[in-house]
Amino acid sequence: MKPATAAKKLGVYLPATPTEFQEGVVSRAELNELQTNPPAWLRELRENGPHPRPVVAAKLGVSIAGLARGGVTEALTTEQIEELKDASPEWLVKERATQAEVRKEAARLKQRNAEQSKKGEQGEKAARAES
């Protein structure tokens, strides 16, 4: 697979990886090995960054779109993420609240769909029993 795909699967920022990783091709076996036994450079990137936007968003508890609305378009290090959390700018507070509402609504819809599915199954059983 392409290095960009492998970096995405590993959760690391491609430009921060070693040159040989960026210029090579990664087989599935190599990817599995990197995930199972990460080398020092991979452990360092995962711990300290710079982190790709999906990882930054997850660490801040916001969406990727929320990052963009907040003006964060680049990869950030763990230290920069912690500084943002400590500073707690207005956009971050707002985006965290938005994300919490999105998660709450998703949980509500999941629960509703599960209940509807259960009612549908019970209705089908009752219809079969009547036939």
XYZ file of N, CA, C and O in Angstrom:
524
model
N 0.831 -1.176 0.000
C 0.000 0.000 0.000
C 0.878 1.242 0.000
O 2.062 1.168 0.313
N 0.272 2.338 -0.345
C 1.010 3.595 -0.392
C 1.368 4.030 1.027
O 0.638 3.723 1.980
N 2.444 4.767 1.170
C 2.836 5.247 2.499
C 1.748 6.090 3.171
O 1.559 6.005 4.380
N 1.017 6.885 2.390
C -0.048 7.717 2.969
C -1.132 6.851 3.606
O -1.631 7.157 4.692
N -1.485 5.761 2.938
C -2.492 4.841 3.474
C -1.979 4.163 4.741
O -2.703 4.061 5.736
N -0.742 3.729 4.705
C -0.153 3.077 5.875
C -0.073 4.045 7.049
O -0.391 3.681 8.186
N 0.329 5.291 6.787
C 0.416 6.298 7.855
C -0.961 6.541 8.461
O -1.100 6.658 9.680
N -1.979 6.589 7.611
C -3.337 6.799 8.108
C -3.765 5.641 9.004
O -4.321 5.841 10.082
N -3.474 4.420 8.567
C -3.828 3.247 9.365
C -3.049 3.191 10.680
O -3.548 2.697 11.682
N -1.841 3.735 10.669
C -1.017 3.752 11.884
C -1.341 4.959 12.770
O -0.889 5.030 13.905
N -2.102 5.917 12.241
C -2.476 7.099 13.012
C -1.337 8.086 13.192
O -1.230 8.717 14.239
N -0.468 8.190 12.171
C 0.664 9.118 12.265
C 0.650 10.090 11.086
O 0.055 9.824 10.047
N 1.342 11.193 11.261
C 1.454 12.243 10.269
C 2.564 11.874 9.300
O 3.737 11.797 9.691
N 2.219 11.617 8.035
C 3.178 11.119 7.053
C 4.445 11.951 6.931
O 5.544 11.382 6.936
N 4.374 13.293 6.835
C 5.620 14.058 6.692
C 6.588 13.915 7.868
O 7.762 14.227 7.744
N 6.114 13.428 9.001
C 6.983 13.259 10.164
C 7.638 11.875 10.209
O 8.494 11.628 11.053
N 7.236 10.997 9.309
C 7.811 9.645 9.290
C 9.176 9.653 8.608
O 9.492 10.582 7.868
N 9.976 8.626 8.834
C 11.290 8.553 8.176
C 11.157 8.535 6.646
O 10.163 8.036 6.112
N 12.157 9.044 5.975
C 12.162 9.133 4.516
C 11.930 7.780 3.863
O 11.156 7.669 2.910
N 12.577 6.734 4.384
C 12.411 5.413 3.778
C 10.971 4.924 3.866
O 10.492 4.202 2.984
N 10.245 5.316 4.902
C 8.828 4.969 5.030
C 8.023 5.749 3.991
O 7.160 5.198 3.319
N 8.310 7.049 3.862
C 7.575 7.914 2.941
C 7.777 7.524 1.481
O 6.882 7.702 0.661
N 8.935 7.020 1.152
C 9.259 6.729 -0.237
C 9.050 5.266 -0.615
O 9.151 4.910 -1.779
N 8.766 4.433 0.355
C 8.612 3.007 0.077
C 7.170 2.601 -0.131
O 6.260 3.416 -0.212
N 6.990 1.309 -0.239
C 5.673 0.702 -0.319
C 5.568 -0.206 0.904
O 6.523 -0.887 1.263
N 4.415 -0.204 1.551
C 4.238 -0.983 2.776
C 3.302 -2.154 2.491
O 2.162 -1.954 2.067
N 3.788 -3.349 2.709
C 2.943 -4.533 2.522
C 2.055 -4.706 3.750
O 2.296 -4.114 4.803
N 1.060 -5.528 3.595
C 0.166 -5.798 4.739
C 0.940 -6.441 5.891
O 0.704 -6.145 7.045
N 1.871 -7.320 5.550
C 2.690 -7.970 6.579
C 3.534 -6.936 7.318
O 3.656 -6.994 8.548
N 4.113 -5.989 6.563
C 4.913 -4.928 7.198
C 4.038 -4.042 8.078
O 4.441 -3.669 9.183
N 2.826 -3.730 7.600
C 1.905 -2.919 8.396
C 1.552 -3.642 9.692
O 1.579 -3.049 10.773
N 1.249 -4.934 9.585
C 0.933 -5.727 10.780
C 2.102 -5.734 11.755
O 1.913 -5.626 12.971
N 3.304 -5.861 11.223
C 4.506 -5.858 12.068
C 4.681 -4.502 12.751
O 5.016 -4.434 13.936
N 4.450 -3.421 12.011
C 4.558 -2.070 12.594
C 3.533 -1.880 13.712
O 3.815 -1.258 14.729
N 2.331 -2.427 13.508
C 1.293 -2.305 14.534
C 1.588 -3.172 15.750
O 1.367 -2.759 16.886
N 2.116 -4.348 15.511
C 2.406 -5.282 16.604
C 3.657 -4.897 17.378
O 3.659 -4.913 18.602
N 4.718 -4.580 16.645
C 6.004 -4.235 17.254
C 6.484 -2.889 16.709
O 7.395 -2.847 15.878
N 5.869 -1.790 17.167
C 6.245 -0.490 16.603
C 7.700 -0.129 16.913
O 8.160 -0.283 18.043
N 8.430 0.342 15.876
C 9.809 0.785 16.108
C 9.811 2.084 16.917
O 8.764 2.721 17.121
N 10.975 2.498 17.347
C 11.093 3.696 18.195
C 10.486 4.926 17.539
O 9.791 5.706 18.194
N 10.726 5.124 16.229
C 10.197 6.320 15.568
C 8.677 6.351 15.588
O 8.072 7.405 15.757
N 8.047 5.184 15.458
C 6.591 5.115 15.466
C 6.041 5.358 16.876
O 5.072 6.099 17.052
N 6.680 4.770 17.870
C 6.259 5.009 19.262
C 6.376 6.496 19.601
O 5.494 7.073 20.226
N 7.479 7.112 19.164
C 7.715 8.541 19.427
C 6.644 9.403 18.756
O 6.108 10.329 19.369
N 6.328 9.107 17.508
C 5.300 9.878 16.797
C 3.936 9.719 17.453
O 3.193 10.695 17.589
N 3.601 8.515 17.844
C 2.306 8.289 18.481
C 2.214 9.003 19.825
O 1.154 9.478 20.209
N 3.318 9.060 20.522
C 3.309 9.676 21.851
C 3.383 11.202 21.786
O 2.633 11.883 22.465
N 4.300 11.726 20.984
C 4.561 13.163 20.998
C 4.145 13.919 19.743
O 4.138 15.143 19.741
N 3.840 13.204 18.677
C 3.431 13.868 17.440
C 4.605 14.343 16.632
O 5.742 13.969 16.910
N 4.363 15.130 15.623
C 3.083 15.775 15.315
C 2.030 14.739 14.903
O 2.341 13.731 14.292
N 0.789 15.059 15.272
C -0.335 14.163 15.032
C -1.156 14.663 13.851
O -1.317 15.864 13.674
N -1.718 13.740 13.048
C -2.599 14.152 11.959
C -3.913 14.706 12.524
O -4.260 14.454 13.684
N -4.632 15.444 11.706
C -5.855 16.100 12.174
C -6.872 15.172 12.830
O -7.452 15.547 13.851
N -7.116 13.953 12.309
C -8.082 13.089 13.001
C -7.664 12.776 14.443
O -8.497 12.705 15.342
N -6.378 12.600 14.658
C -5.873 12.313 16.008
C -5.984 13.571 16.879
O -6.399 13.499 18.036
N -5.642 14.725 16.309
C -5.760 15.991 17.044
C -7.211 16.205 17.450
O -7.510 16.536 18.604
N -8.120 15.995 16.512
C -9.546 16.179 16.803
C -9.993 15.251 17.934
O -10.688 15.678 18.860
N -9.582 13.996 17.873
C -9.969 13.036 18.914
C -9.403 13.433 20.269
O -10.100 13.367 21.285
N -8.142 13.867 20.297
C -7.521 14.251 21.565
C -8.175 15.496 22.163
O -8.205 15.662 23.379
N -8.701 16.370 21.292
C -9.366 17.585 21.778
C -10.856 17.369 22.023
O -11.520 18.217 22.613
N -11.388 16.255 21.546
C -12.809 15.973 21.731
C -13.703 16.783 20.816
O -14.811 17.160 21.202
N -13.211 17.052 19.601
C -13.994 17.808 18.618
C -13.958 17.064 17.283
O -13.226 16.098 17.119
N -14.728 17.555 16.321
C -14.705 16.972 14.984
C -13.586 17.613 14.165
O -13.057 18.661 14.534
N -13.267 16.996 13.038
C -12.259 17.563 12.140
C -12.757 18.897 11.600
O -12.000 19.858 11.490
N -14.051 18.978 11.301
C -14.630 20.243 10.841
C -14.537 21.303 11.939
O -14.291 22.477 11.663
N -14.703 20.878 13.180
C -14.569 21.797 14.309
C -13.163 22.357 14.413
O -12.970 23.523 14.752
N -12.178 21.516 14.128
C -10.788 21.994 14.104
C -10.636 23.091 13.061
O -10.029 24.126 13.323
N -11.175 22.837 11.872
C -11.066 23.819 10.790
C -11.772 25.120 11.170
O -11.238 26.211 10.936
N -12.957 25.012 11.768
C -13.667 26.222 12.201
C -12.864 26.982 13.246
O -12.925 28.199 13.317
N -12.086 26.245 14.041
C -11.244 26.873 15.059
C -9.928 27.382 14.510
O -9.114 27.945 15.245
N -9.687 27.170 13.226
C -8.465 27.659 12.600
C -7.282 26.714 12.705
O -6.165 27.081 12.367
N -7.512 25.488 13.157
C -6.427 24.507 13.264
C -6.427 23.673 11.983
O -7.322 22.864 11.767
N -5.449 23.910 11.137
C -5.390 23.209 9.858
C -4.128 22.358 9.724
O -4.013 21.587 8.784
N -3.207 22.505 10.645
C -1.932 21.785 10.583
C -1.880 20.695 11.646
O -2.656 20.697 12.598
N -0.919 19.804 11.481
C -0.667 18.782 12.499
C -0.143 19.466 13.760
O 0.532 20.490 13.686
N -0.505 18.925 14.915
C -0.051 19.477 16.190
C 0.681 18.412 16.994
O 0.383 17.226 16.891
N 1.607 18.868 17.816
C 2.292 17.956 18.730
C 1.426 17.751 19.964
O 0.483 18.507 20.206
N 1.765 16.753 20.745
C 1.049 16.503 21.995
C 1.140 17.734 22.903
O 0.154 18.124 23.535
N 2.301 18.367 22.935
C 2.494 19.562 23.756
C 1.563 20.692 23.306
O 0.938 21.355 24.141
N 1.447 20.889 22.003
C 0.555 21.934 21.491
C -0.904 21.627 21.809
O -1.678 22.532 22.130
N -1.260 20.362 21.739
C -2.627 19.952 22.065
C -2.916 20.245 23.536
O -3.972 20.773 23.881
N -1.974 19.901 24.402
C -2.150 20.160 25.835
C -2.261 21.660 26.114
O -3.052 22.088 26.955
N -1.457 22.461 25.401
C -1.533 23.915 25.567
C -2.910 24.429 25.157
O -3.475 25.301 25.831
N -3.454 23.891 24.076
C -4.795 24.286 23.641
C -5.838 23.905 24.686
O -6.737 24.689 24.993
N -5.714 22.694 25.219
C -6.652 22.260 26.259
C -6.582 23.180 27.469
O -7.609 23.572 28.037
N -5.360 23.535 27.880
C -5.181 24.400 29.048
C -5.714 25.797 28.797
O -6.336 26.402 29.664
N -5.480 26.321 27.595
C -5.946 27.670 27.254
C -7.460 27.696 27.097
O -8.095 28.719 27.375
N -8.019 26.586 26.665
C -9.460 26.429 26.470
C -10.084 27.638 25.765
O -10.959 28.304 26.314
N -9.646 27.897 24.522
C -10.213 29.034 23.803
C -11.711 28.844 23.564
O -12.226 27.720 23.611
N -12.391 29.926 23.306
C -13.845 29.904 23.148
C -14.288 28.913 22.065
O -15.255 28.185 22.244
N -13.557 28.882 20.943
C -13.947 27.978 19.854
C -13.873 26.518 20.294
O -14.715 25.702 19.895
N -12.880 26.181 21.147
C -12.728 24.802 21.602
C -13.876 24.415 22.534
O -14.442 23.326 22.417
N -14.238 25.310 23.424
C -15.365 25.054 24.331
C -16.637 24.824 23.519
O -17.395 23.872 23.759
N -16.863 25.687 22.531
C -18.056 25.589 21.684
C -18.055 24.286 20.892
O -19.085 23.594 20.822
N -16.924 23.944 20.294
C -16.850 22.730 19.480
C -16.987 21.466 20.320
O -17.586 20.493 19.884
N -16.465 21.490 21.535
C -16.634 20.332 22.424
C -18.106 20.149 22.784
O -18.608 19.029 22.835
N -18.791 21.266 23.040
C -20.220 21.199 23.354
C -21.002 20.671 22.152
O -21.904 19.836 22.303
N -20.646 21.147 20.972
C -21.296 20.672 19.752
C -21.073 19.174 19.583
O -22.011 18.430 19.279
N -19.851 18.741 19.772
C -19.520 17.322 19.623
C -20.274 16.485 20.656
O -20.744 15.394 20.345
N -20.402 16.986 21.864
C -21.146 16.262 22.904
C -22.615 16.106 22.494
O -23.208 15.035 22.688
N -23.192 17.163 21.912
C -24.578 17.091 21.450
C -24.725 16.092 20.300
O -25.703 15.344 20.249
N -23.765 16.091 19.396
C -23.794 15.150 18.268
C -23.747 13.718 18.794
O -24.506 12.857 18.346
N -22.875 13.466 19.739
C -22.774 12.112 20.308
C -24.048 11.716 21.047
O -24.513 10.575 20.960
N -24.617 12.672 21.770
C -25.849 12.421 22.508
C -26.981 12.076 21.535
O -27.743 11.137 21.763
N -27.082 12.834 20.452
C -28.121 12.592 19.451
C -27.892 11.246 18.757
O -28.837 10.499 18.510
N -26.648 10.913 18.446
C -26.345 9.631 17.813
C -26.737 8.474 18.735
O -27.292 7.467 18.271
N -26.482 8.616 20.026
C -26.858 7.578 20.990
C -28.381 7.453 21.075
O -28.923 6.349 21.136
N -29.076 8.581 21.036
C -30.540 8.574 21.090
C -31.104 7.868 19.863
O -31.993 7.018 19.972
N -30.568 8.177 18.690
C -31.045 7.548 17.463
C -30.738 6.053 17.445
O -31.555 5.245 16.997
N -29.587 5.680 17.942
C -29.226 4.266 18.003
C -30.203 3.514 18.908
O -30.668 2.431 18.563
N -30.517 4.108 20.042
C -31.461 3.505 20.981
C -32.841 3.385 20.339
O -33.489 2.350 20.423
N -33.286 4.459 19.673
C -34.591 4.451 19.023
C -34.649 3.378 17.946
O -35.622 2.629 17.859
N -33.605 3.294 17.142
C -33.581 2.291 16.073
C -33.571 0.875 16.629
O -34.204 -0.018 16.067
N -32.871 0.678 17.729
C -32.847 -0.641 18.360
C -34.235 -1.009 18.867
O -34.690 -2.153 18.709
N -34.928 -0.043 19.465
C -36.286 -0.295 19.966
C -37.244 -0.581 18.816
O -38.081 -1.484 18.904
N -37.125 0.183 17.727
C -37.986 -0.038 16.569
C -37.722 -1.405 15.952
O -38.647 -2.103 15.547
N -36.472 -1.787 15.901
C -36.108 -3.077 15.347
C -36.690 -4.203 16.200
O -37.223 -5.181 15.683
N -36.612 -4.018 17.503
C -37.137 -5.022 18.421
C -38.661 -5.138 18.272
O -39.211 -6.232 18.224
N -39.348 -3.984 18.167
C -40.803 -3.988 17.985
C -41.169 -4.651 16.666
O -42.144 -5.395 16.588
N -40.374 -4.375 15.638
C -40.624 -4.986 14.330
C -40.488 -6.491 14.377
O -41.296 -7.219 13.799
N -39.479 -6.975 15.092
C -39.284 -8.420 15.223
C -40.434 -9.045 15.998
O -40.928 -10.115 15.642
N -40.901 -8.364 17.039
C -42.020 -8.884 17.832
C -43.285 -8.906 16.997
O -44.079 -9.837 17.095
N -43.477 -7.889 16.162
C -44.639 -7.838 15.299
C -44.635 -8.965 14.272
O -45.658 -9.566 13.984
N -43.440 -9.255 13.734
C -43.328 -10.355 12.777
C -43.614 -11.689 13.443
O -44.283 -12.554 12.859
N -43.138 -11.874 14.655
C -43.390 -13.123 15.385
C -44.874 -13.286 15.647
O -45.451 -14.377 15.499
N -45.533 -12.188 16.045
C -46.967 -12.247 16.322
C -47.735 -12.557 15.046
O -48.697 -13.346 15.072
N -47.347 -11.976 13.921
C -48.018 -12.234 12.661
C -47.853 -13.687 12.242
O -48.800 -14.302 11.726
N -46.657 -14.245 12.452
C -46.434 -15.655 12.111
C -47.245 -16.570 13.024
O -47.750 -17.587 12.591
N -47.374 -16.165 14.287
C -48.112 -16.993 15.237
C -49.605 -17.026 14.869
O -50.291 -18.035 15.082
N -50.100 -15.929 14.317
C -51.512 -15.862 13.948
C -51.805 -16.649 12.683
O -52.930 -17.060 12.440
N -50.780 -16.857 11.840
C -51.045 -17.545 10.560
C -51.208 -19.009 10.717
O -50.948 -19.775 11.409
